[in-house]
N, CA, C and O of each residue as an XYZ file, in Angstrom:
480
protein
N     -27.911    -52.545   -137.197
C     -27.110    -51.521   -136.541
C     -26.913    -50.356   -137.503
O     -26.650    -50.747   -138.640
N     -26.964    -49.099   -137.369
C     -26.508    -47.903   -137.492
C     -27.961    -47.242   -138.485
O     -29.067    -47.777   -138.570
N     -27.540    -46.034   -139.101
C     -28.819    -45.487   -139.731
C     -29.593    -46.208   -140.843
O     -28.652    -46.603   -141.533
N     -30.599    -46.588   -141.396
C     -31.505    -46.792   -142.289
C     -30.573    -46.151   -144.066
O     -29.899    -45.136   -144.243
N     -30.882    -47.059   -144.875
C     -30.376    -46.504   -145.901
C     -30.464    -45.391   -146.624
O     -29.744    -44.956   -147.523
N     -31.943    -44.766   -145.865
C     -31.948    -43.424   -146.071
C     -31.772    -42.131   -145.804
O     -32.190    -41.103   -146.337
N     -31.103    -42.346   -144.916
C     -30.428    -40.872   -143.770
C     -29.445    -40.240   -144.559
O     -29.516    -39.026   -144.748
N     -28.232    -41.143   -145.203
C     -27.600    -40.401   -145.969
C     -27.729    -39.486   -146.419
O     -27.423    -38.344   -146.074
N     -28.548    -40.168   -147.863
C     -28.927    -39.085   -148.774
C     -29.743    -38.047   -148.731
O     -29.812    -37.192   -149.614
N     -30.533    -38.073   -147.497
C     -31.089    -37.013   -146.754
C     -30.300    -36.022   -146.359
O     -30.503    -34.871   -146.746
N     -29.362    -36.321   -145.588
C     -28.267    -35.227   -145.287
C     -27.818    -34.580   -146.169
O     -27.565    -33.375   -146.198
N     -27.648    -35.682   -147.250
C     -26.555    -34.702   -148.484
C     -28.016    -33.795   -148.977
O     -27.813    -32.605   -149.218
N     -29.101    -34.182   -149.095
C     -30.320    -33.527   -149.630
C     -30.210    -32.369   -148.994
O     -30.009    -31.282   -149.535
N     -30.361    -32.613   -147.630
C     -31.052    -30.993   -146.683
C     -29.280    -29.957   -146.718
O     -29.398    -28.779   -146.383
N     -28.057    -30.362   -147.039
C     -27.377    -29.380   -147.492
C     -27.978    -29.038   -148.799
O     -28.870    -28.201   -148.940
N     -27.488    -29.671   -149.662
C     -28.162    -28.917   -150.942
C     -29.286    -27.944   -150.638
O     -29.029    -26.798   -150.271
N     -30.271    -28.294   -150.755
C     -31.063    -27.942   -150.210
C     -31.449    -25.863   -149.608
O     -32.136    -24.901   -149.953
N     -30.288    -26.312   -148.416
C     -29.758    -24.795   -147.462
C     -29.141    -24.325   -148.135
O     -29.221    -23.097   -148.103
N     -28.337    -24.818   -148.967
C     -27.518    -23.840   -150.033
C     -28.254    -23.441   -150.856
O     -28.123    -22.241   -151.096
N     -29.307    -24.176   -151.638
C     -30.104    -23.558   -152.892
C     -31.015    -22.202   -152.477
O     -31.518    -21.403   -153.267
N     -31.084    -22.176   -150.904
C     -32.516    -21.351   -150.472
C     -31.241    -19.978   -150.401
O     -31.565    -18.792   -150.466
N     -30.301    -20.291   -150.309
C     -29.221    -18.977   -150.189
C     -29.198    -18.500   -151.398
O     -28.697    -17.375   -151.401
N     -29.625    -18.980   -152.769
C     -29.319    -18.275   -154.209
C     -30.980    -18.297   -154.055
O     -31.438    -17.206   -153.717
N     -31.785    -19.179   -154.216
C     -33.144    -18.394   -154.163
C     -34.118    -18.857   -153.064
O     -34.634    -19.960   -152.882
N     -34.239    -17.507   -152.270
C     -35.169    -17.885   -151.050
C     -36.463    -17.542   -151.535
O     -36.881    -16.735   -152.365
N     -37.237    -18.814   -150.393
C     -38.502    -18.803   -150.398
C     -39.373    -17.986   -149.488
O     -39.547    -18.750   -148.538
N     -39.852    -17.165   -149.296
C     -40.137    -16.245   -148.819
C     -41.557    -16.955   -147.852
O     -41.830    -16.637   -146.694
N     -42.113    -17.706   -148.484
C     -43.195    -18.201   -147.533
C     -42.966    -19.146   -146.939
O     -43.978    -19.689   -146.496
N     -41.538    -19.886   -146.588
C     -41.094    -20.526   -146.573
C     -40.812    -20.650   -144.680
O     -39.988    -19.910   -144.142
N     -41.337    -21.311   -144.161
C     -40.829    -21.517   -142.789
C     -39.628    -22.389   -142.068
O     -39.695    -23.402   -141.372
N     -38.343    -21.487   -142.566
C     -37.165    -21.841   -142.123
C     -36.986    -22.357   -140.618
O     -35.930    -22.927   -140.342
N     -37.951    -22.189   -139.645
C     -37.839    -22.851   -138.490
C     -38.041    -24.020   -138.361
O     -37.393    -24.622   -137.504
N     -39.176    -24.846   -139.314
C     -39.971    -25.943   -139.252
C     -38.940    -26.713   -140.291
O     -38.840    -27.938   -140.222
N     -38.052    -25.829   -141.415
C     -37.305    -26.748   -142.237
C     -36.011    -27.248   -141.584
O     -35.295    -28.164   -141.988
N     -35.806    -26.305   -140.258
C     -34.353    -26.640   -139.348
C     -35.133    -27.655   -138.471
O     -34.609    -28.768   -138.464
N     -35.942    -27.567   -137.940
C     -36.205    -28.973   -137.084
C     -36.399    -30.303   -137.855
O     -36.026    -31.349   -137.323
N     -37.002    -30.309   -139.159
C     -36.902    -31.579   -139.805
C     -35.606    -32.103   -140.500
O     -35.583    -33.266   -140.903
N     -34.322    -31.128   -140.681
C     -33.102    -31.061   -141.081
C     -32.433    -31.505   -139.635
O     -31.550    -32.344   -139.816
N     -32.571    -31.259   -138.653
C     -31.985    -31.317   -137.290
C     -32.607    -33.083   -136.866
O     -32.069    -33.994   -136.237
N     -33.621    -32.999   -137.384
C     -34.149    -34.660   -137.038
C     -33.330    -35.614   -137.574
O     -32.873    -36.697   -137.209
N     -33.261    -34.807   -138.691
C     -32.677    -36.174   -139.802
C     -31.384    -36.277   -140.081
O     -30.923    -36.942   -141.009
N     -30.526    -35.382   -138.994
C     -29.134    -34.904   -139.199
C     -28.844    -35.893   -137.765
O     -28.100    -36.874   -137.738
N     -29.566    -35.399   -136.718
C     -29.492    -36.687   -135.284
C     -29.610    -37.625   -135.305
O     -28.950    -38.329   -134.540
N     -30.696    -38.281   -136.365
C     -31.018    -39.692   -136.697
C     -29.895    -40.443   -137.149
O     -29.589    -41.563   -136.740
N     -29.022    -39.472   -138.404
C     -27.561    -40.119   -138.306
C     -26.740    -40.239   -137.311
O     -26.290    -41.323   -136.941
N     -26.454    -39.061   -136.757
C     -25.632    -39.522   -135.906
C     -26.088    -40.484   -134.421
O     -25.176    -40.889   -133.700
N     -27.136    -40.701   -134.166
C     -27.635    -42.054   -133.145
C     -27.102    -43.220   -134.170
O     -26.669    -44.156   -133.498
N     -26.999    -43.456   -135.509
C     -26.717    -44.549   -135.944
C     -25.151    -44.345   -135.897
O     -24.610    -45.260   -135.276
N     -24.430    -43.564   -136.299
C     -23.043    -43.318   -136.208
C     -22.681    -44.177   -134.678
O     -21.925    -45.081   -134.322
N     -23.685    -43.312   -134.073
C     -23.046    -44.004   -132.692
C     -23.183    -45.306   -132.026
O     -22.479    -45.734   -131.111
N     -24.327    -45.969   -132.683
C     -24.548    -47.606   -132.421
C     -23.822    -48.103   -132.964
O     -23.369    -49.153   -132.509
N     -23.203    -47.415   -134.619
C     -21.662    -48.458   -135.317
C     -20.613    -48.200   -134.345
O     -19.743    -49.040   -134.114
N     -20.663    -47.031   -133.746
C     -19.197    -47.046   -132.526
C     -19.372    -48.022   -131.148
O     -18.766    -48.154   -130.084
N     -20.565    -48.629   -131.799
C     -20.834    -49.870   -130.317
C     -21.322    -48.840   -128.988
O     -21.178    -49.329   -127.867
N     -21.775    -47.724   -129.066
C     -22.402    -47.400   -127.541
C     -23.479    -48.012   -126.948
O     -24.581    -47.801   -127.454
N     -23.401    -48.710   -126.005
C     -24.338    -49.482   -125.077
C     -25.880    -48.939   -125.619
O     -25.914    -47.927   -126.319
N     -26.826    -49.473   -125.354
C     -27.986    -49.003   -125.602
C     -28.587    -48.332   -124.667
O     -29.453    -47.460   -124.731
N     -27.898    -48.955   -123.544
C     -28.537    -47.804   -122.653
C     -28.317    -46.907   -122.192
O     -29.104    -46.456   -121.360
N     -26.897    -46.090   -122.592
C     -26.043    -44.841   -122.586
C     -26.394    -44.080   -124.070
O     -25.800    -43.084   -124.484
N     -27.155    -44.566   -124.551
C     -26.992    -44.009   -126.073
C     -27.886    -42.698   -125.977
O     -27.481    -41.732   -126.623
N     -28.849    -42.583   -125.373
C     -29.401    -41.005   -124.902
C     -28.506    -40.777   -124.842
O     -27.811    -40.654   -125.850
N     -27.955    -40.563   -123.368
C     -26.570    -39.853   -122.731
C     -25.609    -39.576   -123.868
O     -25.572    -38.407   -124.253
N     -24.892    -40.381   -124.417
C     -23.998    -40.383   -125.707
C     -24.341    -39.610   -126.646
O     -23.572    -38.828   -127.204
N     -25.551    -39.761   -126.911
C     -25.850    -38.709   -128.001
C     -26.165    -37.035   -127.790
O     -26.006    -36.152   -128.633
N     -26.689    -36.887   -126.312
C     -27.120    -35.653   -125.621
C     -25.656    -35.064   -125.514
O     -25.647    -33.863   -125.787
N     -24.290    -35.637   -125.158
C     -23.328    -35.267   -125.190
C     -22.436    -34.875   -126.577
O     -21.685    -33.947   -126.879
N     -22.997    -36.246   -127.339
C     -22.308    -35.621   -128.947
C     -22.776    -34.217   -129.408
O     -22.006    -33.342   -129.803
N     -24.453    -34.069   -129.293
C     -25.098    -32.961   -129.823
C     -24.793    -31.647   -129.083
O     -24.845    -30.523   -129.581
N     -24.452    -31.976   -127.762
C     -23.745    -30.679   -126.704
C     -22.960    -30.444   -127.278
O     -22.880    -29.222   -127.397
N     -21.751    -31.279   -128.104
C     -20.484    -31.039   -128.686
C     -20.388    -30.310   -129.520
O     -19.707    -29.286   -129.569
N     -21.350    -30.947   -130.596
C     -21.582    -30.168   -132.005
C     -21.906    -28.960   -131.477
O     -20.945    -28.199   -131.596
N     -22.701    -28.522   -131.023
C     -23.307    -27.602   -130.578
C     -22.011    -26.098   -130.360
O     -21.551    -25.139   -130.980
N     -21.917    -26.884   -128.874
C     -20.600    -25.883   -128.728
C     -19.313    -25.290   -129.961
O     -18.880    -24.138   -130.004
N     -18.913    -26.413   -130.857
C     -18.206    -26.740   -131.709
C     -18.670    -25.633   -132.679
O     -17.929    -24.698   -132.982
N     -19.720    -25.753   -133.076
C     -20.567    -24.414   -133.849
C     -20.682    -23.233   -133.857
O     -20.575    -22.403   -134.760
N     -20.997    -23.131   -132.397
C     -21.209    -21.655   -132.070
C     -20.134    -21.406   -131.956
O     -19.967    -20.566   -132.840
N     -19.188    -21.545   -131.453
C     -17.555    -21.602   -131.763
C     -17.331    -20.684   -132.968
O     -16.853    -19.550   -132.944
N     -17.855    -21.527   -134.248
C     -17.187    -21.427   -135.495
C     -17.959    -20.100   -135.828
O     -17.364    -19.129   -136.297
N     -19.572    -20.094   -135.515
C     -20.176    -19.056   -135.673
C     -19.647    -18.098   -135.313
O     -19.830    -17.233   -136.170
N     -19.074    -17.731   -134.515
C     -18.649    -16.469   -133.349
C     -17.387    -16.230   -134.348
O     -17.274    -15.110   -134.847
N     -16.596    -17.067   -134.607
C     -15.472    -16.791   -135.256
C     -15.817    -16.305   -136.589
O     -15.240    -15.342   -137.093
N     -16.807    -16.996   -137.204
C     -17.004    -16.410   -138.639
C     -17.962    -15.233   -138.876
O     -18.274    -14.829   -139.996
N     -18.465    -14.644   -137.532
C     -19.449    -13.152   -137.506
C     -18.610    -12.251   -137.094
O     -18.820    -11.044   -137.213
N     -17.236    -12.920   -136.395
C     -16.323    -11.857   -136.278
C     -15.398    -11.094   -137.564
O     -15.277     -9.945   -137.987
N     -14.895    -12.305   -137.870
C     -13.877    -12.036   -139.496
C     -14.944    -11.752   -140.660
O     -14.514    -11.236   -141.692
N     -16.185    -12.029   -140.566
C     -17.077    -11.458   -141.881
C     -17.580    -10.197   -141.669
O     -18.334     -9.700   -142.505
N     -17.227     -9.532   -140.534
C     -17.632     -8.091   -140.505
C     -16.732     -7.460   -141.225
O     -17.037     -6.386   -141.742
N     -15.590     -7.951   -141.377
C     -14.081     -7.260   -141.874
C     -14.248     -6.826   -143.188
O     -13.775     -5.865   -143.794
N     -15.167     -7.900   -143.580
C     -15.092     -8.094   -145.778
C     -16.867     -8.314   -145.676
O     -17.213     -8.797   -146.755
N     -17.887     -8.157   -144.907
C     -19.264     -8.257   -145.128
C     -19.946     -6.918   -146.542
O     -20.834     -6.939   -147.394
N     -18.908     -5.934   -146.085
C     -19.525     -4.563   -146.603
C     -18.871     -4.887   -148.238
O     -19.508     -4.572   -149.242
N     -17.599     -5.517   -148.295
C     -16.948     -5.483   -149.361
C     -18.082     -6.075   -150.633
O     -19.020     -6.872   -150.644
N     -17.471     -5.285   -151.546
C     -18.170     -5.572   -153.044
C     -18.084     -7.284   -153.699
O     -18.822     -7.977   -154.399
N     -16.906     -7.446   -153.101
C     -16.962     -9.045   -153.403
C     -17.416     -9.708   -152.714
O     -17.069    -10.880   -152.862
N     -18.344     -9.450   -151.670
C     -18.687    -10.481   -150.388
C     -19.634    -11.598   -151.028
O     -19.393    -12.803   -151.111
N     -20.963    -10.789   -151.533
C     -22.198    -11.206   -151.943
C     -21.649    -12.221   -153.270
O     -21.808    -13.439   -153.353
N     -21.204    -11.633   -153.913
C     -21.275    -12.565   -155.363
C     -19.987    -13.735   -155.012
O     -20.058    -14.813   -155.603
N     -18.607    -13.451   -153.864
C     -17.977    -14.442   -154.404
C     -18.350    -15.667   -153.148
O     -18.563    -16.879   -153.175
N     -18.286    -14.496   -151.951
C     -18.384    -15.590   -150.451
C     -19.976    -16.617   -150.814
O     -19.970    -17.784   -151.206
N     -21.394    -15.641   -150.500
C     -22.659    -16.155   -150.823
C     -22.504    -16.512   -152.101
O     -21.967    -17.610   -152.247
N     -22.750    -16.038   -152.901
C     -23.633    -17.045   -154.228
C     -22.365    -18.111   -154.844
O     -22.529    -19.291   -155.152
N     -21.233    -17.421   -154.910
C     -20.476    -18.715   -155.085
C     -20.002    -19.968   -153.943
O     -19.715    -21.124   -154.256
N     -20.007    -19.622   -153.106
C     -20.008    -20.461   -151.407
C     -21.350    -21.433   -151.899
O     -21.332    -22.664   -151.902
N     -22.459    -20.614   -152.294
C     -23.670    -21.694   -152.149
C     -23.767    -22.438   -153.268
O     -24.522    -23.410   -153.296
N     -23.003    -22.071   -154.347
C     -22.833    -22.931   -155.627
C     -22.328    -24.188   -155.777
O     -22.736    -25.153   -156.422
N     -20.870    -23.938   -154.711
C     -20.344    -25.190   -154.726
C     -20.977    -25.876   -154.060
O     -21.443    -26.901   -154.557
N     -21.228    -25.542   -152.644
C     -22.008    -26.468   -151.834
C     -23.063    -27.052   -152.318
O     -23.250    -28.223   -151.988
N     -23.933    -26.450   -153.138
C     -25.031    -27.425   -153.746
C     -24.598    -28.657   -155.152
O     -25.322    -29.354   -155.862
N     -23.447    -28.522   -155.102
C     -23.242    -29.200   -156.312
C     -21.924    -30.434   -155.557
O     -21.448    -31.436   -156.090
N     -21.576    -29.712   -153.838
C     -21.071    -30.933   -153.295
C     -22.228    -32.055   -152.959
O     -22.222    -33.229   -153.329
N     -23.098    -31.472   -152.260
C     -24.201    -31.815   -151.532
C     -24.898    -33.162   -152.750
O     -25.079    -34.359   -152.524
N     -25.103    -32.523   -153.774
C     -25.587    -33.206   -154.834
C     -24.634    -34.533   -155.288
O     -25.096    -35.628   -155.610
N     -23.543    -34.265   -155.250
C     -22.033    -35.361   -155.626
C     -22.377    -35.994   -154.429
O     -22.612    -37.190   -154.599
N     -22.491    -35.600   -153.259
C     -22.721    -36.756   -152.121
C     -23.892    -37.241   -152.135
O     -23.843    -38.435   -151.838
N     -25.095    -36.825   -152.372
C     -26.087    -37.578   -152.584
C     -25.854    -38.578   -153.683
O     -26.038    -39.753   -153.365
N     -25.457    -38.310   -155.005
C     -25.182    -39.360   -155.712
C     -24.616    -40.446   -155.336
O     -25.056    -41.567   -155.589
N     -23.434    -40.165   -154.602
C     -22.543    -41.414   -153.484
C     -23.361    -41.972   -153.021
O     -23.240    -43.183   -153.202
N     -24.311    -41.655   -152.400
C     -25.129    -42.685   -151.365
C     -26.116    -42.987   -152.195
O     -26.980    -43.484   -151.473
N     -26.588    -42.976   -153.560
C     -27.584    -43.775   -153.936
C     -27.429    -44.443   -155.269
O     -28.384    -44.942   -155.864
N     -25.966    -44.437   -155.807
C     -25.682    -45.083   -157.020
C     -24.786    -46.104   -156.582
O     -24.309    -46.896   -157.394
């Protein structure tokens, strides 16, 4: 029951990961093809999340088509909210160095602390 021992640290990987490409992007880099294999392996957890919550097996499409509707909505949500209030301070001189490169600093060095969790 639930995800493979390696989904974890995958997750914590593909944050790291999105954060590192925010301090240095790859330019030949096909960010569409790296969100669908990040999106695979981000669903793959949560189908196991949801077999530890005991969902029937044969609702577990359904269950999961509804969790991912959730997230979904839940997101764009947050998106909408955070393209609204970052127009306010986007132009500002502190945006770039403290929001981006320090935003992506920590995150790669959470991302990394959680990967360690799941494999030590």
């Amino acid at each position: 029951v639930g995800s493979p021992a390696w989904v974890e640290p995958v997750i914590a990987l593909s944050i790291g990961v999105t954060a590192m490409l925010n301090l240095y992007p790859v330019k030949s880099l096909r960010v569409e093809v790296l969100a669908v294999l990040f999106g695979l392996v981000h669903g793959y957890g949560f189908a196991g999340l949801l077999q530890e919550a005991a969902a029937p097996a044969a609702l577990l499409p359904y269950a999961l088509a509804g969790f991912n509707l959730g997230i979904e909505a839940g997101q764009l949500m947050a998106v909408c909210v955070w393209v609204a209030l970052s127009q306010l301070v986007v132009m500002k001189p502190w945006y770039q160095p403290l929001v981006v490169r320090r935003g992506s600093q920590l995150l790669t060095v959470l991302a990394l602390w959680w990967f360690w969790q799941r494999v030590a």
